[in-house]
Amino acid sequence: MDRSLWVAFCLGIVLFLLDETKYADATENGDSTSKDADSVRGGGKDWPMLYVTTILEDPYVMARGTELEGYCIDLLEKLSEMLHFRYKVGVVKDGKYGSLSTNGNWTGMIGEIVRKEADLAVAPLTITAIREGVVDFTQPFLHTGIGILLEKDTTLEDASLFHFLAPFSKEMWAGILAAYVISSLCLFLAARVSPCEWDGNEETPFTFLNSLWFGAGSLALQGAVPPPKSLSVRIISAIWWLFSIVLLTAYIAGFSFVLESGSEQLSIQTFEDLVKQRHLEFGTMASSSTLRYFKDSKNPIQQMVYESMNKKKDTVLAQNYQEAIQRVLDSNYAFIGETVSQDLAVARHCNLIRSPEVLGARGFGLATPQGSPWTNKLSVAILQLGEAGDLDHLRGKWWESSCSHEDHDKWSPLKPHALGGIFLILALGLALGMVVAVIELSKKSRRTADQEKKSCCSVFTEELSQRFRPREIQKPETAGKSKP
């Protein structure tokens, strides 16, 4: 009897250990870790148990001794508290996210969900149409896209010869040139119309060339030469001085930022730049949704990206995220992957940078078996966490940067709409100056008409025609006149 009880006891212990190790958290060399909600929270013994599959990826899930921590673990704990369930976490056996193999079976976490070896997949799992066909996804808990991760030293190039033009965009420079020419023209016209500047006996100092010189001198803060006399010319001059001061202030501020940022700029801004260059190899993670995105794309540039990666798939496709980051750090390699993960790498490694272009907006979601009653509950809980700011708090907690970066990506050349107000003030000032010049001439015309008993309009017209009539070149009198 004692022998049979001993055998039954041993058999029970073996079965218990097998059940525990089935969903244990495996490390890379096969050691086990486990994390149960009961060990973190008191009570809840009657809550349903969910078996969770995940993957080790910093900062989503990381092994710290016998415990797991990270963004996804914190998210799982919050969902457990909201929906009242216990959970056991197991690291996916093959270390893959999930793709359709050649034999028609799913690998990775998606495969475990499809085979119902797990009730829930909590990881940076990209929501795609092909995966949605075999599992159910919740609302995304993180939004991301596809970007290019680069090592700074291999992708920065010297600035161009005209780098001093960088503070303003091309449109801005065109607007400044147009404002300069129009203001000089208005200055010339106002000086010619105003009686205080031109009385018909001598040429006004504000010729068109002198007006252009006056505007250029104001931009260089070189004073007012020639000095304006009439109210209309002074109004136009004052408005142009104000415009020049604001413009110079904006330029100096922008150029100072350019100089502080260094005289180098990123040589690879887009995927087209990546395809055209030859000194960097580029790739993504094998069997990833990013690779499938480029494979299925109809865009010519994106097709070229896939063809290049497919030709060298044995050397450029990384097996995991850590391997990809290390290759970027150690060799001439550019990694194409999820921008949210690349932002983490940039925060942790100060010599990495992400290119500006982002493709294929997408999201990370939790995966459940098709028809699972937990899908809708988890989606609502994720939306509530987002509205409460908890997801942003978790993002800030696990994506904290250890680098003091200059905000290169946040700066761009100044565009006309940024200084639209000063352009508007300049236009109003020029219009006001021209109106005042006409009023000055009309007052003089009225006085002349009263003295000569003529109509004001005819005198005004004569004054205008006299001012804009080409001056005749007077021929000098011959010295050899006959004496009387």
Short mmCIF file of C-alpha atoms in Angstrom, two decimals, residues 20-398:
data_model
loop_
_atom_site.label_atom_id
_atom_site.label_comp_id
_atom_site.label_asym_id
_atom_site.label_seq_id
_atom_site.Cartn_x
_atom_site.Cartn_y
_atom_site.Cartn_z
CA GLU A 20 4.60 24.35 -14.87
CA THR A 21 7.43 24.11 -17.41
CA LYS A 22 4.98 24.19 -20.33
CA TYR A 23 4.45 27.93 -19.87
CA ALA A 24 7.63 28.87 -18.05
CA ASP A 25 9.63 31.88 -19.17
CA ALA A 26 12.61 30.45 -21.05
CA THR A 27 15.81 32.38 -21.45
CA GLU A 28 18.08 32.06 -24.45
CA ASN A 29 19.86 28.95 -23.13
CA GLY A 30 16.71 27.21 -22.00
CA ASP A 31 16.53 28.27 -18.33
CA SER A 32 13.08 28.94 -16.92
CA THR A 33 11.42 31.97 -15.40
CA SER A 34 7.79 32.47 -14.58
CA LYS A 35 5.59 35.37 -13.65
CA ASP A 36 2.10 34.86 -12.23
CA ALA A 37 -0.32 37.68 -11.46
CA ASP A 38 -1.03 36.00 -8.12
CA SER A 39 2.59 36.56 -7.09
CA VAL A 40 2.17 40.30 -7.68
CA ARG A 41 -1.41 40.83 -6.49
CA GLY A 42 -3.15 39.66 -3.37
CA GLY A 43 -6.35 37.65 -3.75
CA GLY A 44 -7.96 36.90 -7.07
CA LYS A 45 -7.70 33.13 -6.65
CA ASP A 46 -11.02 32.65 -8.42
CA TRP A 47 -10.01 34.71 -11.42
CA PRO A 48 -9.62 32.81 -14.72
CA MET A 49 -6.11 31.83 -15.78
CA LEU A 50 -4.69 32.96 -19.15
CA TYR A 51 -1.56 31.45 -20.66
CA VAL A 52 0.46 34.20 -22.33
CA THR A 53 3.18 33.85 -24.95
CA THR A 54 5.74 36.60 -25.54
CA ILE A 55 9.21 37.23 -26.90
CA LEU A 56 12.31 38.68 -25.26
CA GLU A 57 12.88 42.11 -26.77
CA ASP A 58 14.10 45.22 -25.03
CA PRO A 59 12.20 47.13 -23.62
CA TYR A 60 8.99 45.17 -24.14
CA VAL A 61 9.98 42.00 -22.28
CA MET A 62 13.34 41.55 -20.53
CA ALA A 63 14.61 38.81 -18.21
CA ARG A 64 15.96 40.04 -14.88
CA GLY A 65 17.03 36.96 -12.95
CA THR A 66 13.95 34.82 -12.45
CA GLU A 67 11.56 37.68 -13.21
CA LEU A 68 10.35 39.36 -16.38
CA GLU A 69 9.95 43.09 -16.75
CA GLY A 70 9.29 45.63 -19.46
CA TYR A 71 6.61 47.60 -21.23
CA CYS A 72 4.49 44.57 -22.11
CA ILE A 73 4.75 43.11 -18.60
CA ASP A 74 3.55 46.40 -17.09
CA LEU A 75 0.73 46.54 -19.66
CA LEU A 76 -0.24 42.95 -18.83
CA GLU A 77 -0.39 43.75 -15.13
CA LYS A 78 -2.67 46.74 -15.73
CA LEU A 79 -4.97 44.66 -17.96
CA SER A 80 -5.03 41.91 -15.31
CA GLU A 81 -6.14 44.40 -12.69
CA MET A 82 -8.83 45.87 -14.93
CA LEU A 83 -10.27 42.61 -16.29
CA HIS A 84 -9.65 40.37 -13.24
CA PHE A 85 -7.62 37.50 -14.68
CA ARG A 86 -4.47 35.69 -13.65
CA TYR A 87 -1.76 34.85 -16.15
CA LYS A 88 1.35 32.81 -16.74
CA VAL A 89 3.91 34.05 -19.23
CA GLY A 90 5.99 31.83 -21.48
CA VAL A 91 8.65 32.91 -23.96
CA VAL A 92 7.92 31.64 -27.46
CA LYS A 93 9.87 28.44 -28.10
CA ASP A 94 11.29 29.27 -31.55
CA GLY A 95 11.99 32.93 -30.73
CA LYS A 96 9.92 34.25 -33.66
CA TYR A 97 7.02 36.64 -33.97
CA GLY A 98 5.10 34.54 -36.45
CA SER A 99 5.03 33.95 -40.18
CA LEU A 100 3.55 31.44 -42.60
CA SER A 101 6.10 28.73 -43.40
CA THR A 102 6.40 26.85 -46.70
CA ASN A 103 4.50 23.85 -45.29
CA GLY A 104 1.49 26.04 -44.49
CA ASN A 105 2.01 26.17 -40.73
CA TRP A 106 2.47 29.29 -38.65
CA THR A 107 5.63 29.81 -36.65
CA GLY A 108 6.36 31.88 -33.56
CA MET A 109 3.77 33.44 -31.29
CA ILE A 110 1.12 33.46 -34.01
CA GLY A 111 1.59 29.70 -34.39
CA GLU A 112 1.13 29.13 -30.64
CA ILE A 113 -2.08 31.18 -30.69
CA VAL A 114 -3.37 29.32 -33.77
CA ARG A 115 -2.64 25.93 -32.14
CA LYS A 116 -4.21 27.27 -28.91
CA GLU A 117 -1.08 26.54 -26.94
CA ALA A 118 -1.53 30.05 -25.51
CA ASP A 119 -4.55 32.24 -24.84
CA LEU A 120 -2.87 35.56 -25.44
CA ALA A 121 0.23 36.96 -27.18
CA VAL A 122 1.58 40.10 -25.51
CA ALA A 123 4.52 41.50 -27.48
CA PRO A 124 5.38 44.13 -30.12
CA LEU A 125 3.31 42.14 -32.59
CA THR A 126 2.46 44.06 -35.75
CA ILE A 127 -1.15 43.94 -36.87
CA THR A 128 -1.24 42.73 -40.50
CA ALA A 129 -3.98 41.45 -42.77
CA ILE A 130 -2.49 37.95 -43.16
CA ARG A 131 -2.16 37.54 -39.40
CA GLU A 132 -5.64 38.91 -38.85
CA GLY A 133 -6.89 36.05 -41.00
CA VAL A 134 -5.84 33.41 -38.45
CA VAL A 135 -5.95 35.25 -35.11
CA ASP A 136 -7.91 38.13 -33.59
CA PHE A 137 -6.09 41.37 -32.71
CA THR A 138 -7.05 43.94 -30.11
CA GLN A 139 -6.88 47.69 -30.59
CA PRO A 140 -3.22 48.75 -31.00
CA PHE A 141 -1.42 49.76 -27.83
CA LEU A 142 1.48 51.36 -29.76
CA HIS A 143 1.54 53.04 -33.16
CA THR A 144 4.58 52.79 -35.38
CA GLY A 145 5.83 52.70 -38.97
CA ILE A 146 8.84 51.56 -40.99
CA GLY A 147 12.03 53.61 -40.82
CA ILE A 148 15.78 53.37 -41.42
CA LEU A 149 18.20 53.12 -38.51
CA LEU A 150 21.70 54.38 -39.27
CA GLU A 151 25.03 54.90 -37.60
CA LYS A 152 25.87 58.62 -37.61
CA ASP A 153 29.51 58.42 -38.62
CA THR A 154 28.76 56.38 -41.74
CA THR A 155 25.89 58.54 -43.01
CA LEU A 156 26.87 62.13 -42.25
CA GLU A 157 28.38 64.14 -45.08
CA ASP A 158 29.93 67.60 -45.23
CA ALA A 159 27.61 70.51 -45.82
CA SER A 160 27.29 72.05 -49.26
CA LEU A 161 28.96 75.25 -50.36
CA PHE A 162 25.71 77.18 -49.91
CA HIS A 163 24.98 75.89 -46.41
CA PHE A 164 24.55 79.50 -45.27
CA LEU A 165 21.18 79.49 -47.07
CA ALA A 166 19.91 76.66 -44.85
CA PRO A 167 17.99 78.80 -42.28
CA PHE A 168 15.36 79.73 -44.90
CA SER A 169 13.54 77.51 -47.38
CA LYS A 170 13.64 78.18 -51.13
CA GLU A 171 10.13 79.63 -50.99
CA MET A 172 11.23 81.97 -48.21
CA TRP A 173 14.22 83.25 -50.17
CA ALA A 174 11.98 83.84 -53.21
CA GLY A 175 9.55 85.79 -51.02
CA ILE A 176 12.35 87.92 -49.58
CA LEU A 177 13.67 88.74 -53.07
CA ALA A 178 10.18 89.69 -54.27
CA ALA A 179 9.61 91.85 -51.17
CA TYR A 180 12.94 93.60 -51.72
CA VAL A 181 12.24 94.45 -55.38
CA ILE A 182 8.63 95.56 -54.74
CA SER A 183 9.64 97.71 -51.75
CA SER A 184 12.40 99.40 -53.76
CA LEU A 185 9.94 100.06 -56.59
CA CYS A 186 7.40 101.57 -54.17
CA LEU A 187 10.13 103.73 -52.66
CA PHE A 188 11.08 105.00 -56.13
CA LEU A 189 7.46 105.70 -57.09
CA ALA A 190 6.63 107.44 -53.80
CA ALA A 191 9.73 109.64 -54.07
CA ARG A 192 8.85 110.56 -57.66
CA VAL A 193 5.18 111.34 -56.85
CA SER A 194 5.71 113.23 -53.58
CA PRO A 195 6.33 116.98 -54.09
CA CYS A 196 8.71 117.02 -51.10
CA GLU A 197 11.11 114.66 -52.84
CA TRP A 198 10.84 115.93 -56.43
CA ASP A 199 9.85 119.40 -57.54
CA GLY A 200 10.63 119.04 -61.22
CA ASN A 201 13.71 121.22 -61.24
CA GLU A 202 16.23 118.63 -60.12
CA GLU A 203 16.39 114.83 -60.13
CA THR A 204 15.23 113.10 -56.93
CA PRO A 205 17.99 111.19 -55.12
CA PHE A 206 15.65 108.18 -55.01
CA THR A 207 16.21 106.83 -58.50
CA PHE A 208 15.35 103.18 -58.98
CA LEU A 209 18.99 102.11 -58.60
CA ASN A 210 19.39 104.29 -55.51
CA SER A 211 16.19 102.79 -54.10
CA LEU A 212 17.60 99.30 -54.58
CA TRP A 213 20.80 100.43 -52.83
CA PHE A 214 18.76 101.97 -50.00
CA GLY A 215 16.90 98.66 -49.46
CA ALA A 216 20.12 96.64 -49.50
CA GLY A 217 21.74 99.02 -47.02
CA SER A 218 18.78 98.66 -44.67
CA LEU A 219 19.08 94.86 -44.81
CA ALA A 220 22.73 95.23 -43.81
CA LEU A 221 21.85 97.78 -41.08
CA GLN A 222 23.98 100.45 -42.76
CA GLY A 223 21.69 103.41 -42.15
CA ALA A 224 19.50 105.57 -44.40
CA VAL A 225 21.32 107.04 -47.39
CA PRO A 226 19.90 109.14 -49.02
CA PRO A 227 17.73 110.41 -46.13
CA PRO A 228 13.98 110.53 -46.88
CA LYS A 229 12.20 113.90 -46.62
CA SER A 230 8.51 113.29 -47.34
CA LEU A 231 6.07 111.52 -45.03
CA SER A 232 5.24 108.88 -47.66
CA VAL A 233 8.87 107.88 -48.25
CA ARG A 234 9.50 107.84 -44.50
CA ILE A 235 6.55 105.49 -43.97
CA ILE A 236 7.84 103.07 -46.62
CA SER A 237 11.37 103.33 -45.21
CA ALA A 238 10.23 102.66 -41.63
CA ILE A 239 8.18 99.63 -42.68
CA TRP A 240 11.12 98.24 -44.65
CA TRP A 241 13.43 98.77 -41.66
CA LEU A 242 11.01 96.84 -39.43
CA PHE A 243 10.83 94.04 -41.99
CA SER A 244 14.64 93.94 -42.21
CA ILE A 245 15.11 93.74 -38.43
CA VAL A 246 12.63 90.87 -38.04
CA LEU A 247 14.13 89.06 -41.03
CA LEU A 248 17.71 89.42 -39.76
CA THR A 249 16.68 88.24 -36.29
CA ALA A 250 15.04 85.12 -37.72
CA TYR A 251 18.03 84.42 -39.97
CA ILE A 252 20.61 84.84 -37.21
CA ALA A 253 18.62 82.57 -34.88
CA GLY A 254 18.28 79.89 -37.56
CA PHE A 255 21.90 80.13 -38.67
CA SER A 256 23.11 79.91 -35.08
CA PHE A 257 21.19 76.65 -34.71
CA VAL A 258 22.70 75.35 -37.96
CA LEU A 259 26.22 76.17 -36.74
CA GLU A 260 25.64 74.62 -33.30
CA SER A 261 24.25 71.50 -34.94
CA GLY A 262 27.44 71.06 -36.92
CA SER A 263 28.30 71.48 -40.57
CA GLU A 264 27.27 67.93 -41.47
CA GLN A 265 23.96 66.60 -42.70
CA LEU A 266 22.39 63.18 -43.10
CA SER A 267 23.16 61.71 -46.52
CA ILE A 268 20.31 59.15 -46.41
CA GLN A 269 16.98 60.89 -45.91
CA THR A 270 14.64 58.52 -47.78
CA PHE A 271 14.41 54.93 -48.94
CA GLU A 272 15.27 56.14 -52.44
CA ASP A 273 18.56 57.52 -51.08
CA LEU A 274 19.17 54.15 -49.41
CA VAL A 275 18.67 52.21 -52.64
CA LYS A 276 20.88 54.52 -54.71
CA GLN A 277 23.91 54.45 -52.40
CA ARG A 278 26.47 51.64 -52.53
CA HIS A 279 28.59 51.90 -49.36
CA LEU A 280 25.94 50.60 -46.91
CA GLU A 281 24.26 47.22 -46.83
CA PHE A 282 20.68 47.25 -45.58
CA GLY A 283 18.25 44.66 -44.33
CA THR A 284 15.50 43.84 -41.87
CA MET A 285 14.50 40.94 -39.63
CA ALA A 286 13.88 37.57 -41.24
CA SER A 287 10.25 36.41 -41.38
CA SER A 288 9.04 39.83 -40.17
CA SER A 289 6.01 41.86 -41.22
CA THR A 290 8.43 44.55 -42.46
CA LEU A 291 9.94 42.12 -44.97
CA ARG A 292 6.46 41.10 -46.13
CA TYR A 293 5.48 44.76 -46.48
CA PHE A 294 8.24 45.37 -49.02
CA LYS A 295 7.57 42.05 -50.73
CA ASP A 296 3.89 42.90 -51.33
CA SER A 297 4.46 46.59 -52.16
CA LYS A 298 3.73 47.90 -55.68
CA ASN A 299 5.87 50.99 -55.22
CA PRO A 300 8.96 50.82 -57.53
CA ILE A 301 11.37 52.10 -54.87
CA GLN A 302 10.05 49.69 -52.26
CA GLN A 303 10.25 46.83 -54.76
CA MET A 304 13.91 47.69 -55.32
CA VAL A 305 14.45 47.61 -51.55
CA TYR A 306 12.95 44.11 -51.34
CA GLU A 307 14.86 42.80 -54.36
CA SER A 308 18.14 44.02 -52.88
CA MET A 309 17.42 42.40 -49.51
CA ASN A 310 16.21 39.17 -51.12
CA LYS A 311 19.39 38.81 -53.19
CA LYS A 312 21.53 39.02 -50.05
CA LYS A 313 19.06 37.45 -47.63
CA ASP A 314 21.68 35.13 -46.15
CA THR A 315 23.80 38.07 -45.02
CA VAL A 316 21.53 41.12 -44.54
CA LEU A 317 18.52 39.60 -42.74
CA ALA A 318 18.91 39.64 -38.95
CA GLN A 319 17.49 36.89 -36.75
CA ASN A 320 16.51 39.22 -33.91
CA TYR A 321 16.36 42.87 -32.99
CA GLN A 322 19.51 42.86 -30.83
CA GLU A 323 21.55 41.39 -33.66
CA ALA A 324 20.30 44.09 -36.05
CA ILE A 325 21.23 46.91 -33.66
CA GLN A 326 24.68 45.45 -33.09
CA ARG A 327 25.30 45.19 -36.84
CA VAL A 328 24.39 48.87 -37.29
CA LEU A 329 26.85 49.77 -34.53
CA ASP A 330 29.69 47.56 -35.72
CA SER A 331 29.56 47.67 -39.52
CA ASN A 332 28.34 49.59 -42.56
CA TYR A 333 24.77 48.41 -42.17
CA ALA A 334 21.37 50.12 -42.19
CA PHE A 335 18.48 48.43 -40.40
CA ILE A 336 14.93 48.75 -41.74
CA GLY A 337 12.37 48.15 -39.01
CA GLU A 338 9.68 49.48 -36.71
CA THR A 339 10.23 53.15 -35.87
CA VAL A 340 9.11 52.75 -32.27
CA SER A 341 11.86 50.19 -31.68
CA GLN A 342 14.36 52.30 -33.59
CA ASP A 343 13.54 55.29 -31.40
CA LEU A 344 14.47 53.17 -28.40
CA ALA A 345 17.80 52.28 -30.00
CA VAL A 346 18.48 55.97 -30.67
CA ALA A 347 17.65 56.73 -27.03
CA ARG A 348 20.05 54.04 -25.78
CA HIS A 349 22.88 54.52 -28.31
CA CYS A 350 23.86 58.15 -28.84
CA ASN A 351 25.70 57.47 -32.12
CA LEU A 352 22.58 56.11 -33.86
CA ILE A 353 20.06 58.15 -35.81
CA ARG A 354 16.79 57.44 -37.62
CA SER A 355 16.13 58.87 -41.08
CA PRO A 356 13.14 61.22 -41.42
CA GLU A 357 11.04 59.17 -43.88
CA VAL A 358 8.50 56.77 -42.37
CA LEU A 359 6.47 54.25 -44.38
CA GLY A 360 3.48 52.05 -43.67
CA ALA A 361 1.76 53.41 -40.56
CA ARG A 362 0.79 50.43 -38.41
CA GLY A 363 0.22 49.37 -34.83
CA PHE A 364 1.21 46.77 -32.22
CA GLY A 365 -1.68 44.73 -30.83
CA LEU A 366 -2.38 41.77 -28.57
CA ALA A 367 -3.27 38.52 -30.36
CA THR A 368 -5.92 36.05 -29.24
CA PRO A 369 -7.41 32.90 -30.83
CA GLN A 370 -10.21 33.57 -33.26
CA GLY A 371 -13.54 33.89 -31.48
CA SER A 372 -11.95 34.47 -28.08
CA PRO A 373 -14.25 36.29 -25.61
CA TRP A 374 -11.21 38.23 -24.34
CA THR A 375 -10.54 40.16 -27.56
CA ASN A 376 -13.23 42.81 -27.15
CA LYS A 377 -12.62 43.15 -23.40
CA LEU A 378 -8.91 43.70 -23.94
CA SER A 379 -9.58 46.24 -26.73
CA VAL A 380 -11.86 48.31 -24.50
CA ALA A 381 -9.33 48.16 -21.65
CA ILE A 382 -6.52 49.32 -23.97
CA LEU A 383 -8.64 52.26 -25.15
CA GLN A 384 -9.34 53.19 -21.53
CA LEU A 385 -5.64 53.06 -20.69
CA GLY A 386 -4.90 55.30 -23.66
CA GLU A 387 -7.56 57.84 -22.67
CA ALA A 388 -6.27 57.88 -19.09
CA GLY A 389 -2.70 58.56 -20.24
CA ASP A 390 -1.34 55.28 -18.87
CA LEU A 391 0.04 54.16 -22.24
CA ASP A 392 1.93 57.44 -22.63
CA HIS A 393 3.27 57.02 -19.09
CA LEU A 394 4.57 53.54 -19.93
CA ARG A 395 6.12 54.83 -23.16
CA GLY A 396 7.95 57.56 -21.27
CA LYS A 397 9.08 55.10 -18.58
CA TRP A 398 10.65 52.52 -20.90
#
